């Protein structure tokens, strides 16, 4: 605990580390263990930083970033001065938001949810999870585009682009941010909006590469209860399911109120199909026409369809994603084809076989429509690199949970095997797309390159302009670098 960075952090926050335990914690302090336990994945929970800084104000964040920036450069980016930024802590890979043998900045105190007097903007802190935000907005008859799983964190989802139940209506979540309060390298605090267009665009998909966001000002809109829920089907309905998926995802015009998460779940030795339907208004009839090809499919094992609020639906989605297990996400994007969806499912089943007996294994393959009605809303103002020329796409995710670290290598090999087979099938079908959704990407994938060469070059240019010493490239190694 006697390293240079730790000594300076202690001096900046208080000469006595025990007098402000919420701002600076060593491994023996209870707040340290509280931060560690608050990460979603077991891989992140077991990381041991030398120090956790728990700021309570933007000024605190600025002070910490000043110290860490200056000393990182002075020590030529020594390991002890490397740092990570934790918002909700939902990114699964080790080191994404928790720095081994370095410093973790935990933004958990930044939980503001402030609605503007005209109700058109809501300011939210990066320490929130969506479960902290939606009940407050539901009570006011408002909504913002945000995560569909209650336990997901705000900061990572928004800076990685973000998809929501409202994406067909308003685009990616990042497309709806009108201002970021940002702490730049060396601690300068700026408001980033349309008046600084280069940095404003860079933050829309640029992840943690430019600074620490301490507040998001995001568009809000009037919204009441809507229709949604879960229907579970046997795997024998797969042929009907993929046809229904292509029909909905390729519809012209696409119903902007229809949000679908179409999943294949393997647990306890069986595959089932697990569909989340949300229709973001109360439909004129109990089952909206956009979903009728799905809801007509029989038999149904479980049906929770109802009219409820945003909070309720996001809590429902979180039930199957408990914290504390080992986790991996891996993803690809491709065009629409019932045959291709079937092949990707088959590849998932093949990849499963060597690991199906792994203790605690839960295995999800998820297909989500990514239509042009979503991607074109921010095609010139975000860095994701998608536009009308990409046509209607499918965002595909393989997610796995398991218990033992001894199974890590086998599970990772299975994930990579699936990705190689799924990518090959999409290429053969002429439906491959290079976009890699950052929030679903596995370690070793390259979502920044997936934005396209021009966008990647722009991100690097913005980084050199605002971070000439490349602090957030060299001293913040977690997640995906430029």
Coordinates of C-alpha atoms in Angstrom, one line a residue:
X1 CA 0.0 0.0 0.0
X2 CA 3.0 2.3 -0.2
X3 CA 3.1 3.0 -4.0
X4 CA 3.4 6.4 -5.3
X5 CA -0.1 6.6 -6.8
X6 CA -1.7 5.4 -3.6
X7 CA 0.3 7.9 -1.5
X8 CA -0.8 10.8 -3.6
X9 CA -4.5 9.7 -3.7
X10 CA -4.4 9.5 0.1
X11 CA -3.0 13.0 0.3
X12 CA -5.5 14.4 -2.1
X13 CA -8.6 12.9 -0.5
X14 CA -7.5 13.2 3.1
X15 CA -4.3 12.6 5.1
X16 CA -6.1 10.0 7.1
X17 CA -7.5 7.2 5.0
X18 CA -9.9 6.1 7.8
X19 CA -11.6 9.4 8.0
X20 CA -13.1 9.2 4.6
X21 CA -13.7 5.5 4.0
X22 CA -16.3 6.2 1.2
X23 CA -13.7 7.9 -0.9
X24 CA -10.7 5.7 -0.6
X25 CA -10.6 2.1 0.5
X26 CA -7.8 -0.4 1.1
X27 CA -8.5 -4.2 0.8
X28 CA -9.1 -4.5 4.6
X29 CA -11.8 -1.8 4.6
X30 CA -15.4 -3.2 4.4
X31 CA -16.3 -0.7 1.6
X32 CA -13.6 -2.4 -0.6
X33 CA -15.4 -5.7 -0.3
X34 CA -18.7 -4.1 -1.0
X35 CA -17.5 -2.7 -4.3
X36 CA -16.0 -6.1 -5.2
X37 CA -19.2 -7.9 -4.5
X38 CA -21.2 -5.4 -6.6
X39 CA -19.8 -6.6 -9.9
X40 CA -22.1 -8.8 -11.9
X41 CA -19.6 -11.5 -13.0
X42 CA -17.5 -13.7 -10.8
X43 CA -14.5 -12.8 -13.0
X44 CA -14.7 -9.1 -12.0
X45 CA -15.6 -9.9 -8.4
X46 CA -12.3 -11.7 -7.8
X47 CA -10.1 -8.9 -9.2
X48 CA -8.0 -7.3 -6.4
X49 CA -7.1 -3.7 -7.1
X50 CA -4.6 -2.1 -4.7
X51 CA -7.1 0.7 -4.0
X52 CA -10.7 1.6 -4.6
X53 CA -11.6 5.3 -4.9
X54 CA -15.3 6.0 -4.2
X55 CA -15.9 9.7 -5.2
X56 CA -19.1 11.4 -4.2
X57 CA -18.8 14.5 -6.4
X58 CA -17.5 15.4 -9.9
X59 CA -14.8 17.4 -8.1
X60 CA -13.7 14.1 -6.4
X61 CA -13.5 12.4 -9.8
X62 CA -11.5 15.3 -11.2
X63 CA -9.0 15.1 -8.4
X64 CA -8.5 11.4 -8.8
X65 CA -8.1 11.7 -12.6
X66 CA -5.6 14.5 -12.2
X67 CA -3.5 12.4 -9.9
X68 CA -3.7 9.2 -11.9
X69 CA -3.1 11.0 -15.2
X70 CA 0.0 12.9 -14.0
X71 CA 1.5 10.0 -12.2
X72 CA 0.8 7.5 -15.0
X73 CA 2.7 9.7 -17.4
X74 CA 5.5 10.3 -14.9
X75 CA 5.9 6.6 -14.1
X76 CA 5.6 5.7 -17.8
X77 CA 2.3 4.0 -17.2
X78 CA 3.4 1.7 -14.4
X79 CA 0.9 -1.0 -13.3
X80 CA 0.3 0.6 -9.9
X81 CA -1.1 3.8 -11.6
X82 CA -3.3 2.0 -14.1
X83 CA -7.0 2.4 -13.3
X84 CA -10.5 1.3 -14.2
X85 CA -13.9 3.0 -14.0
X86 CA -16.8 1.2 -12.6
X87 CA -20.4 2.3 -13.2
X88 CA -22.9 -0.5 -12.8
X89 CA -20.2 -3.2 -13.1
X90 CA -22.1 -5.4 -15.6
X91 CA -19.4 -6.0 -18.3
X92 CA -18.4 -9.6 -17.7
X93 CA -14.8 -9.8 -18.7
X94 CA -12.1 -9.6 -16.1
X95 CA -10.5 -6.2 -15.8
X96 CA -13.1 -4.3 -17.8
X97 CA -14.1 -2.1 -14.9
X98 CA -11.8 -3.4 -12.1
X99 CA -8.1 -2.9 -12.3
X100 CA -5.9 -5.8 -11.0
X101 CA -3.1 -4.4 -8.7
X102 CA -4.1 -0.9 -9.7
X103 CA -6.8 1.6 -8.9
X104 CA -10.6 1.2 -9.4
X105 CA -12.8 4.3 -9.4
X106 CA -16.2 3.3 -8.3
X107 CA -18.9 5.7 -9.4
X108 CA -21.6 4.0 -7.3
X109 CA -22.5 7.2 -5.5
X110 CA -23.5 8.9 -8.7
X111 CA -27.2 8.0 -8.6
X112 CA -28.9 11.2 -9.5
X113 CA -32.2 11.0 -11.5
X114 CA -33.3 14.5 -12.2
X115 CA -36.2 15.4 -14.5
X116 CA -36.1 18.9 -16.1
X117 CA -39.0 21.3 -15.4
X118 CA -40.3 20.8 -19.0
X119 CA -40.0 17.0 -18.6
X120 CA -38.1 16.7 -21.9
X121 CA -34.7 15.9 -20.4
X122 CA -33.6 13.6 -17.5
X123 CA -30.2 13.8 -16.0
X124 CA -28.9 10.5 -14.7
X125 CA -25.7 9.4 -13.0
X126 CA -23.4 6.6 -14.2
X127 CA -23.6 4.8 -10.8
X128 CA -27.3 4.0 -11.5
X129 CA -28.6 0.7 -12.7
X130 CA -31.7 0.9 -14.7
X131 CA -33.7 -0.5 -11.7
X132 CA -32.8 2.7 -9.9
X133 CA -34.2 4.9 -12.7
X134 CA -37.3 3.4 -14.1
X135 CA -39.5 3.4 -11.0
X136 CA -38.9 7.1 -10.6
X137 CA -39.9 7.8 -14.2
X138 CA -42.8 5.4 -14.2
X139 CA -44.2 7.3 -11.2
X140 CA -44.2 10.5 -13.4
X141 CA -45.5 9.0 -16.6
X142 CA -42.2 9.3 -18.3
X143 CA -39.6 7.1 -19.9
X144 CA -36.1 7.4 -21.4
X145 CA -34.5 4.9 -23.7
X146 CA -32.3 2.6 -21.6
X147 CA -31.4 -0.9 -20.7
X148 CA -34.0 -3.7 -21.0
X149 CA -32.5 -5.6 -18.0
X150 CA -33.0 -3.9 -14.6
X151 CA -29.6 -4.9 -13.3
X152 CA -27.5 -3.5 -16.2
X153 CA -25.5 -0.3 -15.4
X154 CA -26.1 3.0 -17.1
X155 CA -22.6 4.1 -17.9
X156 CA -21.4 1.2 -20.0
X157 CA -24.6 0.7 -21.8
X158 CA -24.8 4.3 -23.0
X159 CA -21.2 4.7 -24.0
X160 CA -21.3 1.4 -25.8
X161 CA -24.3 2.5 -27.9
X162 CA -27.2 0.9 -26.1
X163 CA -30.3 -0.8 -27.3
X164 CA -33.7 -0.4 -25.6
X165 CA -37.4 -1.3 -26.0
X166 CA -37.8 2.1 -27.7
X167 CA -34.9 1.8 -30.2
X168 CA -37.2 1.4 -33.2
X169 CA -38.8 4.7 -32.2
X170 CA -35.8 6.8 -31.1
X171 CA -32.6 4.9 -32.2
X172 CA -29.8 3.7 -30.0
X173 CA -29.7 4.9 -26.5
X174 CA -26.6 7.1 -27.2
X175 CA -28.5 8.8 -30.0
X176 CA -30.7 10.4 -27.3
X177 CA -28.0 11.9 -25.1
X178 CA -27.9 15.6 -25.5
X179 CA -25.1 16.4 -23.1
X180 CA -22.4 14.6 -21.2
X181 CA -20.6 15.9 -18.1
X182 CA -17.1 14.5 -18.7
X183 CA -13.9 14.5 -16.7
X184 CA -11.0 14.6 -19.3
X185 CA -7.5 13.5 -18.6
X186 CA -5.8 15.6 -16.0
X187 CA -9.1 16.3 -14.4
X188 CA -10.7 19.1 -16.6
X189 CA -14.5 19.0 -16.4
X190 CA -16.4 19.8 -19.5
X191 CA -19.9 19.6 -20.8
X192 CA -19.9 17.8 -24.2
X193 CA -22.8 18.5 -26.5
X194 CA -23.5 19.6 -30.1
X195 CA -21.2 22.6 -29.5
X196 CA -18.2 20.2 -29.4
X197 CA -19.3 17.9 -32.3
X198 CA -16.1 15.9 -32.6
X199 CA -16.0 14.8 -28.9
X200 CA -19.8 14.6 -28.8
X201 CA -19.9 12.1 -31.6
X202 CA -16.9 10.1 -30.2
X203 CA -18.7 9.5 -26.9
X204 CA -21.6 7.8 -28.8
X205 CA -20.0 4.4 -29.1
X206 CA -16.5 5.3 -27.9
X207 CA -16.8 3.5 -24.5
X208 CA -14.3 4.5 -21.8
X209 CA -11.7 5.9 -24.2
X210 CA -12.1 9.6 -23.7
X211 CA -12.7 10.3 -20.0
X212 CA -15.1 9.6 -17.2
X213 CA -18.7 10.6 -17.7
X214 CA -20.2 11.8 -14.4
X215 CA -23.7 12.8 -15.8
X216 CA -25.8 11.9 -18.9
X217 CA -28.5 14.4 -19.9
X218 CA -30.9 12.3 -22.0
X219 CA -34.2 13.0 -23.8
X220 CA -37.3 11.8 -21.9
X221 CA -40.8 11.5 -23.2
X222 CA -44.3 10.8 -22.0
X223 CA -44.9 7.1 -21.6
X224 CA -47.4 5.0 -19.6
X225 CA -48.1 1.3 -19.2
X226 CA -47.6 -0.9 -22.3
X227 CA -48.0 -4.5 -23.4
X228 CA -45.3 -7.1 -23.0
X229 CA -44.0 -10.2 -21.3
X230 CA -42.5 -13.6 -22.0
X231 CA -43.7 -16.7 -23.9
X232 CA -41.8 -19.9 -23.7
X233 CA -42.1 -22.6 -26.3
X234 CA -40.6 -26.1 -26.9
X235 CA -37.6 -26.3 -29.3
X236 CA -39.8 -28.3 -31.8
X237 CA -41.4 -24.9 -32.8
X238 CA -38.1 -23.6 -34.2
X239 CA -39.1 -23.8 -37.9
X240 CA -42.1 -21.6 -37.3
X241 CA -40.1 -19.3 -35.0
X242 CA -37.4 -18.4 -37.5
X243 CA -40.0 -17.7 -40.2
X244 CA -41.9 -15.4 -37.8
X245 CA -38.7 -13.7 -36.8
X246 CA -37.7 -12.9 -40.4
X247 CA -41.3 -11.7 -41.1
X248 CA -41.2 -9.2 -38.2
X249 CA -37.6 -8.1 -38.6
X250 CA -37.9 -7.5 -42.3
X251 CA -41.4 -5.9 -42.3
X252 CA -41.8 -2.8 -44.5
X253 CA -42.8 -0.6 -42.8
X254 CA -41.4 -1.9 -39.5
X255 CA -43.8 -1.4 -36.6
X256 CA -41.8 1.0 -34.4
X257 CA -43.6 0.0 -31.2
X258 CA -42.6 -3.7 -31.6
X259 CA -39.5 -4.9 -29.6
X260 CA -38.4 -8.5 -29.7
X261 CA -35.7 -10.6 -28.0
X262 CA -35.9 -14.1 -29.5
X263 CA -33.8 -16.6 -27.4
X264 CA -32.9 -20.2 -27.4
X265 CA -32.0 -21.3 -23.8
X266 CA -30.3 -24.5 -22.7
X267 CA -30.5 -25.3 -19.1
X268 CA -31.0 -28.5 -17.0
X269 CA -30.4 -30.6 -20.1
X270 CA -33.1 -29.1 -22.4
X271 CA -33.4 -26.5 -25.1
X272 CA -36.4 -24.1 -25.0
X273 CA -37.4 -21.0 -27.0
X274 CA -37.8 -18.0 -24.7
X275 CA -39.3 -14.9 -26.4
X276 CA -39.6 -11.4 -24.9
X277 CA -42.3 -9.3 -26.6
X278 CA -42.7 -5.7 -25.8
X279 CA -45.1 -3.3 -27.6
X280 CA -44.4 0.1 -26.2
X281 CA -48.0 1.3 -26.0
X282 CA -51.3 -0.3 -25.1
X283 CA -52.4 -2.0 -28.3
X284 CA -55.9 -1.8 -29.7
X285 CA -56.2 -5.6 -29.3
X286 CA -54.6 -7.9 -26.7
X287 CA -52.1 -9.4 -29.2
X288 CA -50.6 -6.8 -31.6
X289 CA -50.6 -7.8 -35.2
X290 CA -46.8 -7.4 -35.4
X291 CA -46.4 -10.3 -33.0
X292 CA -49.3 -12.5 -34.2
X293 CA -47.1 -14.9 -36.2
X294 CA -45.3 -15.7 -32.9
X295 CA -48.2 -15.6 -30.5
X296 CA -50.2 -18.0 -32.7
X297 CA -47.5 -20.7 -32.4
X298 CA -48.5 -23.6 -30.1
X299 CA -47.8 -25.2 -27.8
X300 CA -46.7 -22.6 -25.2
X301 CA -45.0 -23.7 -22.0
X302 CA -45.4 -20.3 -20.3
X303 CA -47.1 -17.1 -21.1
X304 CA -46.8 -13.9 -19.0
X305 CA -48.2 -11.4 -21.5
X306 CA -49.8 -8.4 -19.8
X307 CA -50.1 -4.6 -19.6
X308 CA -47.6 -3.3 -17.1
X309 CA -44.8 -0.7 -16.7
X310 CA -41.2 -0.4 -17.8
X311 CA -39.8 -1.3 -14.4
X312 CA -41.8 -4.6 -14.3
X313 CA -40.7 -5.7 -17.7
X314 CA -37.0 -5.0 -17.1
X315 CA -37.1 -6.9 -13.7
X316 CA -38.6 -9.9 -15.5
X317 CA -35.7 -9.9 -18.0
X318 CA -33.2 -9.8 -15.1
X319 CA -34.5 -12.9 -13.4
X320 CA -32.5 -15.2 -15.6
X321 CA -29.2 -13.2 -15.3
X322 CA -28.2 -13.5 -11.6
X323 CA -24.9 -12.0 -10.3
X324 CA -22.0 -13.9 -9.0
X325 CA -21.6 -16.5 -11.7
X326 CA -18.8 -16.7 -14.3
X327 CA -20.1 -15.1 -17.5
X328 CA -19.2 -14.6 -21.1
X329 CA -20.8 -12.7 -24.0
X330 CA -19.8 -13.1 -27.6
X331 CA -21.6 -11.6 -30.6
X332 CA -21.9 -11.1 -34.4
X333 CA -24.2 -9.2 -36.7
X334 CA -25.7 -10.5 -39.9
X335 CA -28.5 -10.2 -42.4
X336 CA -32.0 -11.8 -42.3
X337 CA -32.6 -15.4 -43.3
X338 CA -34.6 -18.2 -41.7
X339 CA -32.0 -20.7 -43.0
X340 CA -29.1 -18.7 -41.5
X341 CA -30.8 -18.4 -38.1
X342 CA -31.3 -22.2 -38.1
X343 CA -27.7 -22.8 -38.9
X344 CA -26.5 -20.4 -36.2
X345 CA -28.7 -22.3 -33.7
X346 CA -27.2 -25.6 -34.9
X347 CA -23.7 -24.2 -34.4
X348 CA -24.6 -23.2 -30.9
X349 CA -25.9 -26.7 -30.2
X350 CA -22.7 -28.2 -31.6
X351 CA -20.5 -25.9 -29.5
X352 CA -22.5 -26.8 -26.4
X353 CA -21.7 -30.5 -26.5
X354 CA -18.2 -30.5 -25.0
X355 CA -19.3 -28.3 -22.1
X356 CA -22.9 -29.3 -21.4
X357 CA -21.9 -31.0 -18.1
X358 CA -20.1 -27.9 -16.8
X359 CA -21.4 -27.2 -13.3
X360 CA -24.1 -24.5 -13.2
X361 CA -24.1 -24.0 -17.0
X362 CA -26.8 -21.8 -18.5
X363 CA -26.5 -21.1 -22.2
X364 CA -28.4 -18.5 -24.2
X365 CA -28.5 -17.8 -27.9
X366 CA -30.4 -14.6 -28.6
X367 CA -31.5 -13.0 -31.9
X368 CA -32.6 -9.3 -31.9
X369 CA -33.9 -7.4 -34.9
X370 CA -31.7 -4.4 -35.8
X371 CA -33.7 -2.7 -38.5
X372 CA -32.9 0.4 -40.5
X373 CA -35.6 2.2 -38.6
X374 CA -33.2 2.0 -35.7
X375 CA -29.8 2.3 -37.3
X376 CA -30.6 5.4 -39.5
X377 CA -31.7 7.6 -36.6
X378 CA -28.1 8.3 -35.6
X379 CA -26.1 7.2 -38.6
X380 CA -24.5 10.6 -39.0
X381 CA -24.2 11.5 -35.3
X382 CA -22.9 8.4 -33.7
X383 CA -19.7 6.3 -34.3
X384 CA -21.4 2.9 -34.7
X385 CA -21.0 2.9 -38.5
X386 CA -24.4 1.6 -39.5
X387 CA -26.7 3.2 -42.1
X388 CA -29.4 2.4 -44.6
X389 CA -26.9 0.6 -46.8
X390 CA -26.6 -2.2 -44.2
X391 CA -30.3 -3.0 -44.6
X392 CA -32.2 -4.8 -41.9
X393 CA -29.8 -6.7 -39.6
X394 CA -29.9 -9.2 -36.8
X395 CA -27.9 -8.6 -33.6
X396 CA -26.9 -12.1 -32.3
X397 CA -25.5 -12.9 -28.9
X398 CA -24.3 -16.1 -27.3
X399 CA -24.2 -15.7 -23.5
X400 CA -23.1 -18.3 -21.0
X401 CA -23.0 -18.6 -17.2
X402 CA -21.2 -21.3 -15.2
X403 CA -19.8 -21.9 -11.8
X404 CA -16.2 -23.1 -11.8
X405 CA -13.0 -21.3 -12.9
X406 CA -11.7 -24.7 -14.0
X407 CA -14.2 -24.7 -16.8
X408 CA -13.2 -21.2 -18.1
X409 CA -10.9 -22.5 -20.9
X410 CA -13.5 -25.0 -22.2
X411 CA -16.3 -22.5 -22.1
X412 CA -14.2 -19.8 -23.9
X413 CA -13.2 -22.4 -26.5
X414 CA -16.9 -23.3 -27.1
X415 CA -17.8 -19.6 -27.5
X416 CA -15.0 -19.1 -30.1
X417 CA -16.0 -22.3 -31.9
X418 CA -19.6 -21.1 -32.2
X419 CA -18.5 -17.7 -33.4
X420 CA -16.3 -19.1 -36.1
X421 CA -19.1 -21.4 -37.4
X422 CA -21.7 -18.7 -37.2
X423 CA -19.5 -16.2 -39.0
X424 CA -18.7 -18.7 -41.7
X425 CA -22.3 -19.5 -42.2
X426 CA -23.2 -15.8 -42.6
X427 CA -20.3 -15.2 -45.0
X428 CA -21.4 -18.2 -47.1
X429 CA -25.0 -16.9 -47.2
X430 CA -23.7 -13.4 -48.3
X431 CA -25.2 -11.9 -45.2
X432 CA -22.2 -11.1 -43.0
X433 CA -21.8 -7.7 -41.5
X434 CA -18.7 -6.3 -39.8
X435 CA -20.5 -4.5 -37.0
X436 CA -19.7 -5.9 -33.5
X437 CA -21.9 -4.5 -30.8
X438 CA -19.5 -3.4 -28.1
X439 CA -21.8 -4.2 -25.2
X440 CA -22.0 -7.8 -26.2
X441 CA -18.4 -8.2 -27.4
X442 CA -16.0 -10.8 -25.9
X443 CA -12.4 -10.2 -25.0
X444 CA -10.5 -10.7 -28.3
X445 CA -13.3 -9.2 -30.5
X446 CA -12.7 -5.8 -32.0
X447 CA -15.9 -3.7 -31.9
X448 CA -14.0 -0.4 -32.6
X449 CA -12.8 -1.8 -36.0
X450 CA -16.3 -3.0 -36.6
X451 CA -17.4 0.7 -36.8
X452 CA -15.5 1.0 -40.1
X453 CA -12.0 2.4 -40.9
X454 CA -13.2 6.0 -41.2
X455 CA -15.0 6.0 -37.8
X456 CA -12.0 4.3 -36.2
X457 CA -9.6 6.9 -37.6
X458 CA -11.9 9.7 -36.4
X459 CA -12.0 8.2 -32.9
X460 CA -8.2 8.0 -32.8
X461 CA -8.0 11.6 -34.0
X462 CA -10.3 12.8 -31.3
X463 CA -8.4 10.8 -28.7
X464 CA -5.1 12.5 -29.7
X465 CA -6.7 15.9 -29.6
X466 CA -8.2 15.7 -26.1
X467 CA -5.8 13.2 -24.6
X468 CA -2.4 13.9 -26.2
X469 CA -0.5 11.7 -23.7
X470 CA -3.0 8.8 -24.4
X471 CA -3.8 8.3 -20.7
X472 CA -7.1 6.6 -21.4
X473 CA -5.4 4.3 -23.9
X474 CA -2.4 3.3 -21.8
X475 CA -3.4 3.8 -18.2
X476 CA -7.0 2.5 -18.6
X477 CA -6.5 -1.0 -20.2
X478 CA -9.9 -2.4 -19.5
X479 CA -12.6 -2.9 -22.2
X480 CA -11.9 -2.1 -25.8
X481 CA -9.2 0.3 -26.9
X482 CA -8.8 2.4 -30.1

